[in-house]
PDB file of C-alpha atoms in Angstrom:
ATOM      1  CA  UNK A  36      33.985  64.272  72.263  1.00 66.00           C
ATOM      2  CA  UNK A  37      36.836  63.793  69.883  1.00 80.00           C
ATOM      3  CA  UNK A  38      35.331  60.442  68.948  1.00 81.00           C
ATOM      4  CA  UNK A  39      31.940  62.069  68.133  1.00 82.00           C
ATOM      5  CA  UNK A  40      33.578  64.624  65.846  1.00 84.00           C
ATOM      6  CA  UNK A  41      35.476  61.908  64.051  1.00 86.00           C
ATOM      7  CA  UNK A  42      32.331  59.780  63.654  1.00 87.00           C
ATOM      8  CA  UNK A  43      30.392  62.797  62.336  1.00 84.00           C
ATOM      9  CA  UNK A  44      33.140  63.550  59.806  1.00 86.00           C
ATOM     10  CA  UNK A  45      33.185  59.902  58.669  1.00 88.00           C
ATOM     11  CA  UNK A  46      29.388  59.897  58.119  1.00 86.00           C
ATOM     12  CA  UNK A  47      29.586  63.233  56.318  1.00 85.00           C
ATOM     13  CA  UNK A  48      32.300  61.901  53.980  1.00 87.00           C
ATOM     14  CA  UNK A  49      30.141  58.878  53.121  1.00 87.00           C
ATOM     15  CA  UNK A  50      26.887  60.811  52.627  1.00 85.00           C
ATOM     16  CA  UNK A  51      28.318  63.845  50.765  1.00 85.00           C
ATOM     17  CA  UNK A  52      28.934  62.009  47.430  1.00 87.00           C
ATOM     18  CA  UNK A  53      25.367  60.712  47.550  1.00 86.00           C
ATOM     19  CA  UNK A  54      23.793  64.141  48.193  1.00 86.00           C
ATOM     20  CA  UNK A  55      26.004  66.133  45.799  1.00 89.00           C
ATOM     21  CA  UNK A  56      24.082  65.230  42.580  1.00 88.00           C
ATOM     22  CA  UNK A  57      20.799  66.255  44.206  1.00 90.00           C
ATOM     23  CA  UNK A  58      22.305  69.572  45.231  1.00 88.00           C
ATOM     24  CA  UNK A  59      23.511  70.183  41.657  1.00 90.00           C
ATOM     25  CA  UNK A  60      20.048  69.376  40.232  1.00 89.00           C
ATOM     26  CA  UNK A  61      18.420  71.699  42.756  1.00 90.00           C
ATOM     27  CA  UNK A  62      20.834  74.495  41.828  1.00 87.00           C
ATOM     28  CA  UNK A  63      20.272  74.001  38.080  1.00 86.00           C
ATOM     29  CA  UNK A  64      16.505  73.924  38.483  1.00 87.00           C
ATOM     30  CA  UNK A  65      16.751  77.255  40.259  1.00 87.00           C
ATOM     31  CA  UNK A  66      17.888  78.797  36.925  1.00 85.00           C
ATOM     32  CA  UNK A  67      16.274  76.503  34.321  1.00 86.00           C
ATOM     33  CA  UNK A  68      12.699  76.431  35.604  1.00 83.00           C
ATOM     34  CA  UNK A  69      12.154  80.228  35.420  1.00 84.00           C
ATOM     35  CA  UNK A  70      13.535  80.211  31.861  1.00 81.00           C
ATOM     36  CA  UNK A  71      11.151  77.411  30.851  1.00 80.00           C
ATOM     37  CA  UNK A  72       8.212  79.247  32.413  1.00 79.00           C
ATOM     38  CA  UNK A  73       9.137  82.391  30.491  1.00 77.00           C
ATOM     39  CA  UNK A  74       9.355  80.478  27.187  1.00 77.00           C
ATOM     40  CA  UNK A  75       6.030  78.759  27.847  1.00 75.00           C
ATOM     41  CA  UNK A  76       4.249  82.045  28.578  1.00 70.00           C
ATOM     42  CA  UNK A  77       5.575  83.811  25.462  1.00 64.00           C
ATOM     43  CA  UNK A  78       2.834  84.184  22.788  1.00 61.00           C
ATOM     44  CA  UNK A  79       3.374  82.047  19.721  1.00 56.00           C
ATOM     45  CA  UNK A  80       2.678  83.516  16.259  1.00 48.00           C
ATOM     46  CA  UNK A  81       1.082  81.099  13.810  1.00 45.00           C
ATOM     47  CA  UNK A  82      -0.232  81.084  10.229  1.00 44.00           C
ATOM     48  CA  UNK A  83      -3.659  79.805  11.205  1.00 46.00           C
ATOM     49  CA  UNK A  84      -6.179  82.530  11.795  1.00 44.00           C
ATOM     50  CA  UNK A  85      -8.069  81.888  14.995  1.00 48.00           C
ATOM     51  CA  UNK A  86     -11.831  82.146  15.061  1.00 48.00           C
ATOM     52  CA  UNK A  87     -12.452  85.133  17.316  1.00 48.00           C
ATOM     53  CA  UNK A  88     -16.221  85.484  16.973  1.00 48.00           C
ATOM     54  CA  UNK A  89     -18.258  86.963  19.799  1.00 47.00           C
ATOM     55  CA  UNK A  90     -15.390  88.977  21.257  1.00 47.00           C
ATOM     56  CA  UNK A  91     -16.533  92.315  22.640  1.00 45.00           C
ATOM     57  CA  UNK A  92     -15.304  95.152  20.441  1.00 46.00           C
ATOM     58  CA  UNK A  93     -14.098  92.933  17.572  1.00 46.00           C
ATOM     59  CA  UNK A  94     -15.215  94.011  14.140  1.00 49.00           C
ATOM     60  CA  UNK A  95     -15.859  91.404  11.430  1.00 47.00           C
ATOM     61  CA  UNK A  96     -13.077  91.587   8.876  1.00 49.00           C
ATOM     62  CA  UNK A  97     -12.192  89.513   5.819  1.00 46.00           C
ATOM     63  CA  UNK A  98      -9.121  88.377   7.782  1.00 55.00           C
ATOM     64  CA  UNK A  99     -11.386  86.012   9.708  1.00 71.00           C
ATOM     65  CA  UNK A 100     -11.977  84.014   6.508  1.00 81.00           C
ATOM     66  CA  UNK A 101     -10.287  80.628   6.722  1.00 86.00           C
ATOM     67  CA  UNK A 102      -8.987  78.763   3.665  1.00 89.00           C
ATOM     68  CA  UNK A 103      -7.744  75.182   3.890  1.00 90.00           C
ATOM     69  CA  UNK A 104      -6.761  72.616   1.293  1.00 91.00           C
ATOM     70  CA  UNK A 105      -9.139  69.664   1.026  1.00 89.00           C
ATOM     71  CA  UNK A 106      -6.431  67.145   0.062  1.00 82.00           C
ATOM     72  CA  UNK A 107      -7.234  63.572  -0.922  1.00 85.00           C
ATOM     73  CA  UNK A 108      -6.019  61.547  -3.889  1.00 88.00           C
ATOM     74  CA  UNK A 109      -6.817  61.832  -7.579  1.00 89.00           C
ATOM     75  CA  UNK A 110      -5.457  60.061 -10.661  1.00 91.00           C
ATOM     76  CA  UNK A 111      -4.826  63.289 -12.612  1.00 92.00           C
ATOM     77  CA  UNK A 112      -4.511  66.114 -10.049  1.00 92.00           C
ATOM     78  CA  UNK A 113      -1.518  65.265  -7.825  1.00 91.00           C
ATOM     79  CA  UNK A 114       1.249  66.799  -5.668  1.00 92.00           C
ATOM     80  CA  UNK A 115      -1.022  69.457  -4.199  1.00 93.00           C
ATOM     81  CA  UNK A 116       0.429  72.203  -2.019  1.00 92.00           C
ATOM     82  CA  UNK A 117      -1.197  75.172  -0.293  1.00 92.00           C
ATOM     83  CA  UNK A 118       0.953  77.912   1.163  1.00 91.00           C
ATOM     84  CA  UNK A 119      -0.119  81.100   2.924  1.00 85.00           C
ATOM     85  CA  UNK A 120       2.059  84.113   2.138  1.00 82.00           C
ATOM     86  CA  UNK A 121       2.736  87.081   4.432  1.00 73.00           C
ATOM     87  CA  UNK A 122       0.857  89.632   2.317  1.00 78.00           C
ATOM     88  CA  UNK A 123      -2.562  87.955   2.601  1.00 76.00           C
ATOM     89  CA  UNK A 124      -2.166  86.022  -0.641  1.00 88.00           C
ATOM     90  CA  UNK A 125      -2.161  82.236  -0.606  1.00 91.00           C
ATOM     91  CA  UNK A 126      -0.959  79.950  -3.394  1.00 93.00           C
ATOM     92  CA  UNK A 127      -2.446  76.589  -4.328  1.00 94.00           C
ATOM     93  CA  UNK A 128      -0.131  74.576  -6.597  1.00 93.00           C
ATOM     94  CA  UNK A 129      -0.603  71.181  -8.190  1.00 93.00           C
ATOM     95  CA  UNK A 130       0.768  68.897 -10.875  1.00 92.00           C
ATOM     96  CA  UNK A 131      -1.627  67.747 -13.567  1.00 91.00           C
ATOM     97  CA  UNK A 132      -0.630  64.358 -14.995  1.00 92.00           C
ATOM     98  CA  UNK A 133      -0.899  63.165 -18.590  1.00 91.00           C
ATOM     99  CA  UNK A 134      -4.536  62.509 -19.421  1.00 92.00           C
ATOM    100  CA  UNK A 135      -7.041  61.575 -22.091  1.00 92.00           C
ATOM    101  CA  UNK A 136      -9.508  64.072 -23.538  1.00 92.00           C
ATOM    102  CA  UNK A 137     -12.279  64.842 -21.081  1.00 93.00           C
ATOM    103  CA  UNK A 138     -13.209  66.733 -17.944  1.00 94.00           C
ATOM    104  CA  UNK A 139     -11.569  66.084 -14.581  1.00 94.00           C
ATOM    105  CA  UNK A 140     -12.709  67.559 -11.286  1.00 94.00           C
ATOM    106  CA  UNK A 141     -11.500  67.416  -7.688  1.00 94.00           C
ATOM    107  CA  UNK A 142     -12.355  69.366  -4.503  1.00 94.00           C
ATOM    108  CA  UNK A 143      -9.282  71.447  -3.671  1.00 94.00           C
ATOM    109  CA  UNK A 144     -10.116  74.271  -1.238  1.00 94.00           C
ATOM    110  CA  UNK A 145     -12.593  74.813   1.567  1.00 93.00           C
ATOM    111  CA  UNK A 146     -13.352  78.439   2.396  1.00 92.00           C
ATOM    112  CA  UNK A 147     -15.041  79.333   5.682  1.00 91.00           C
ATOM    113  CA  UNK A 148     -16.605  82.764   6.177  1.00 90.00           C
ATOM    114  CA  UNK A 149     -17.550  83.136   9.860  1.00 87.00           C
ATOM    115  CA  UNK A 150     -18.098  86.899   9.545  1.00 83.00           C
ATOM    116  CA  UNK A 151     -21.449  88.631   9.436  1.00 83.00           C
ATOM    117  CA  UNK A 152     -21.066  89.837   5.842  1.00 88.00           C
ATOM    118  CA  UNK A 153     -20.295  88.411   2.405  1.00 90.00           C
ATOM    119  CA  UNK A 154     -16.621  88.096   1.459  1.00 90.00           C
ATOM    120  CA  UNK A 155     -15.090  88.166  -2.027  1.00 92.00           C
ATOM    121  CA  UNK A 156     -12.240  85.804  -2.818  1.00 93.00           C
ATOM    122  CA  UNK A 157     -10.123  86.400  -5.928  1.00 94.00           C
ATOM    123  CA  UNK A 158      -8.448  83.575  -7.873  1.00 94.00           C
ATOM    124  CA  UNK A 159      -5.776  83.983 -10.551  1.00 93.00           C
ATOM    125  CA  UNK A 160      -4.400  81.046 -12.548  1.00 90.00           C
ATOM    126  CA  UNK A 161      -0.757  80.713 -13.616  1.00 87.00           C
ATOM    127  CA  UNK A 162       1.215  78.119 -15.514  1.00 86.00           C
ATOM    128  CA  UNK A 163       4.784  78.036 -16.814  1.00 76.00           C
ATOM    129  CA  UNK A 164       3.508  76.649 -20.137  1.00 78.00           C
ATOM    130  CA  UNK A 165       0.199  76.343 -21.936  1.00 79.00           C
ATOM    131  CA  UNK A 166      -1.955  73.648 -20.361  1.00 74.00           C
ATOM    132  CA  UNK A 167      -3.984  73.128 -23.573  1.00 82.00           C
ATOM    133  CA  UNK A 168      -6.924  72.861 -21.193  1.00 87.00           C
ATOM    134  CA  UNK A 169      -9.645  75.070 -19.797  1.00 90.00           C
ATOM    135  CA  UNK A 170      -9.177  75.426 -16.047  1.00 91.00           C
ATOM    136  CA  UNK A 171     -12.045  76.621 -13.898  1.00 94.00           C
ATOM    137  CA  UNK A 172     -13.225  76.600 -10.314  1.00 95.00           C
ATOM    138  CA  UNK A 173     -16.688  75.326  -9.416  1.00 95.00           C
ATOM    139  CA  UNK A 174     -18.631  76.079  -6.266  1.00 91.00           C
ATOM    140  CA  UNK A 175     -22.353  75.842  -5.481  1.00 88.00           C
ATOM    141  CA  UNK A 176     -23.319  75.355  -9.191  1.00 87.00           C
ATOM    142  CA  UNK A 177     -21.215  78.387 -10.239  1.00 91.00           C
ATOM    143  CA  UNK A 178     -18.179  78.269 -12.518  1.00 93.00           C
ATOM    144  CA  UNK A 179     -15.277  80.750 -12.584  1.00 93.00           C
ATOM    145  CA  UNK A 180     -12.746  80.413 -15.425  1.00 92.00           C
ATOM    146  CA  UNK A 181      -9.159  81.020 -14.297  1.00 92.00           C
ATOM    147  CA  UNK A 182      -7.229  79.820 -17.382  1.00 89.00           C
ATOM    148  CA  UNK A 183      -8.134  79.147 -20.999  1.00 85.00           C
ATOM    149  CA  UNK A 184      -6.689  76.509 -23.337  1.00 80.00           C
ATOM    150  CA  UNK A 185      -4.047  78.911 -24.733  1.00 79.00           C
ATOM    151  CA  UNK A 186      -2.505  79.257 -21.256  1.00 76.00           C
ATOM    152  CA  UNK A 187      -3.724  82.800 -20.626  1.00 80.00           C
ATOM    153  CA  UNK A 188      -4.527  83.234 -16.962  1.00 83.00           C
ATOM    154  CA  UNK A 189      -7.720  84.933 -15.891  1.00 86.00           C
ATOM    155  CA  UNK A 190      -8.746  86.476 -12.614  1.00 91.00           C
ATOM    156  CA  UNK A 191     -12.076  85.377 -11.217  1.00 92.00           C
ATOM    157  CA  UNK A 192     -13.960  86.218  -8.051  1.00 93.00           C
ATOM    158  CA  UNK A 193     -16.378  84.264  -5.966  1.00 93.00           C
ATOM    159  CA  UNK A 194     -18.559  85.582  -3.171  1.00 92.00           C
ATOM    160  CA  UNK A 195     -18.744  83.567   0.041  1.00 92.00           C
ATOM    161  CA  UNK A 196     -22.003  84.312   1.899  1.00 91.00           C
ATOM    162  CA  UNK A 197     -21.813  85.205   5.576  1.00 89.00           C
ATOM    163  CA  UNK A 198     -21.567  82.324   8.045  1.00 89.00           C
ATOM    164  CA  UNK A 199     -21.108  79.760   5.276  1.00 92.00           C
ATOM    165  CA  UNK A 200     -18.446  77.250   4.271  1.00 92.00           C
ATOM    166  CA  UNK A 201     -17.914  76.652   0.547  1.00 93.00           C
ATOM    167  CA  UNK A 202     -15.992  73.814  -1.106  1.00 94.00           C
ATOM    168  CA  UNK A 203     -14.236  74.869  -4.312  1.00 95.00           C
ATOM    169  CA  UNK A 204     -13.599  72.253  -7.017  1.00 95.00           C
ATOM    170  CA  UNK A 205     -10.815  72.449  -9.600  1.00 94.00           C
ATOM    171  CA  UNK A 206     -12.162  71.441 -13.012  1.00 94.00           C
ATOM    172  CA  UNK A 207      -9.878  70.727 -15.970  1.00 93.00           C
ATOM    173  CA  UNK A 208     -11.341  70.225 -19.451  1.00 92.00           C
ATOM    174  CA  UNK A 209      -9.254  69.313 -22.475  1.00 90.00           C
ATOM    175  CA  UNK A 210     -10.473  68.423 -25.960  1.00 89.00           C
ATOM    176  CA  UNK A 211      -7.516  66.227 -26.895  1.00 90.00           C
ATOM    177  CA  UNK A 212      -5.135  63.837 -25.165  1.00 91.00           C
ATOM    178  CA  UNK A 213      -2.319  65.474 -23.183  1.00 89.00           C
ATOM    179  CA  UNK A 214       0.807  63.277 -23.000  1.00 89.00           C
ATOM    180  CA  UNK A 215       2.879  65.143 -20.410  1.00 88.00           C
ATOM    181  CA  UNK A 216       2.663  66.511 -16.873  1.00 89.00           C
ATOM    182  CA  UNK A 217       1.875  70.158 -16.309  1.00 88.00           C
ATOM    183  CA  UNK A 218       2.162  72.486 -13.322  1.00 90.00           C
ATOM    184  CA  UNK A 219      -0.602  74.848 -12.261  1.00 91.00           C
ATOM    185  CA  UNK A 220      -0.597  77.606  -9.641  1.00 92.00           C
ATOM    186  CA  UNK A 221      -3.641  79.443  -8.390  1.00 93.00           C
ATOM    187  CA  UNK A 222      -3.196  82.627  -6.389  1.00 93.00           C
ATOM    188  CA  UNK A 223      -5.927  83.075  -3.769  1.00 93.00           C
ATOM    189  CA  UNK A 224      -6.635  86.466  -2.218  1.00 92.00           C
ATOM    190  CA  UNK A 225      -9.397  87.465   0.198  1.00 89.00           C
ATOM    191  CA  UNK A 226     -10.645  90.935  -0.715  1.00 85.00           C
TER     192      UNK A 226
END
């Protein structure tokens, strides 16, 4: 009997160091796994507005309107950025490179109106200095002027029909050669 106890103790001393790491992992998982489940189930807030059409009791609101930057490359219109602000106003900013006299155009924004009614979108142009160019936005054969060649910013509105996606083009027209880069900001607000 004494021999059996001694043999059992010897086996236990050999096996214990092998089983100890597994016991530690099991103990840690007892606390870590519930925390990970809780983090995974927590709702995540995001800037992208989800399309929530056909939800019982949901009223169509202008907040369902989605605006995204088209992107792409252009020789004159570069360094594009589009940032959504907290107060429902978004800002599209770009750098306009030195250019010859002429008209330059590029698709910049795509506006999606999934609601059941028309939505107005307001655009206001800003620049730190005069661009010496007329800046306008074109969409579906319509033109909205947002800045004249003296640098004065204008506010223009476009109407997005219900259940339609519209691509808005930035058009820059200058009558003489511009030899320096310029910065342009366009404030976008869904009304």
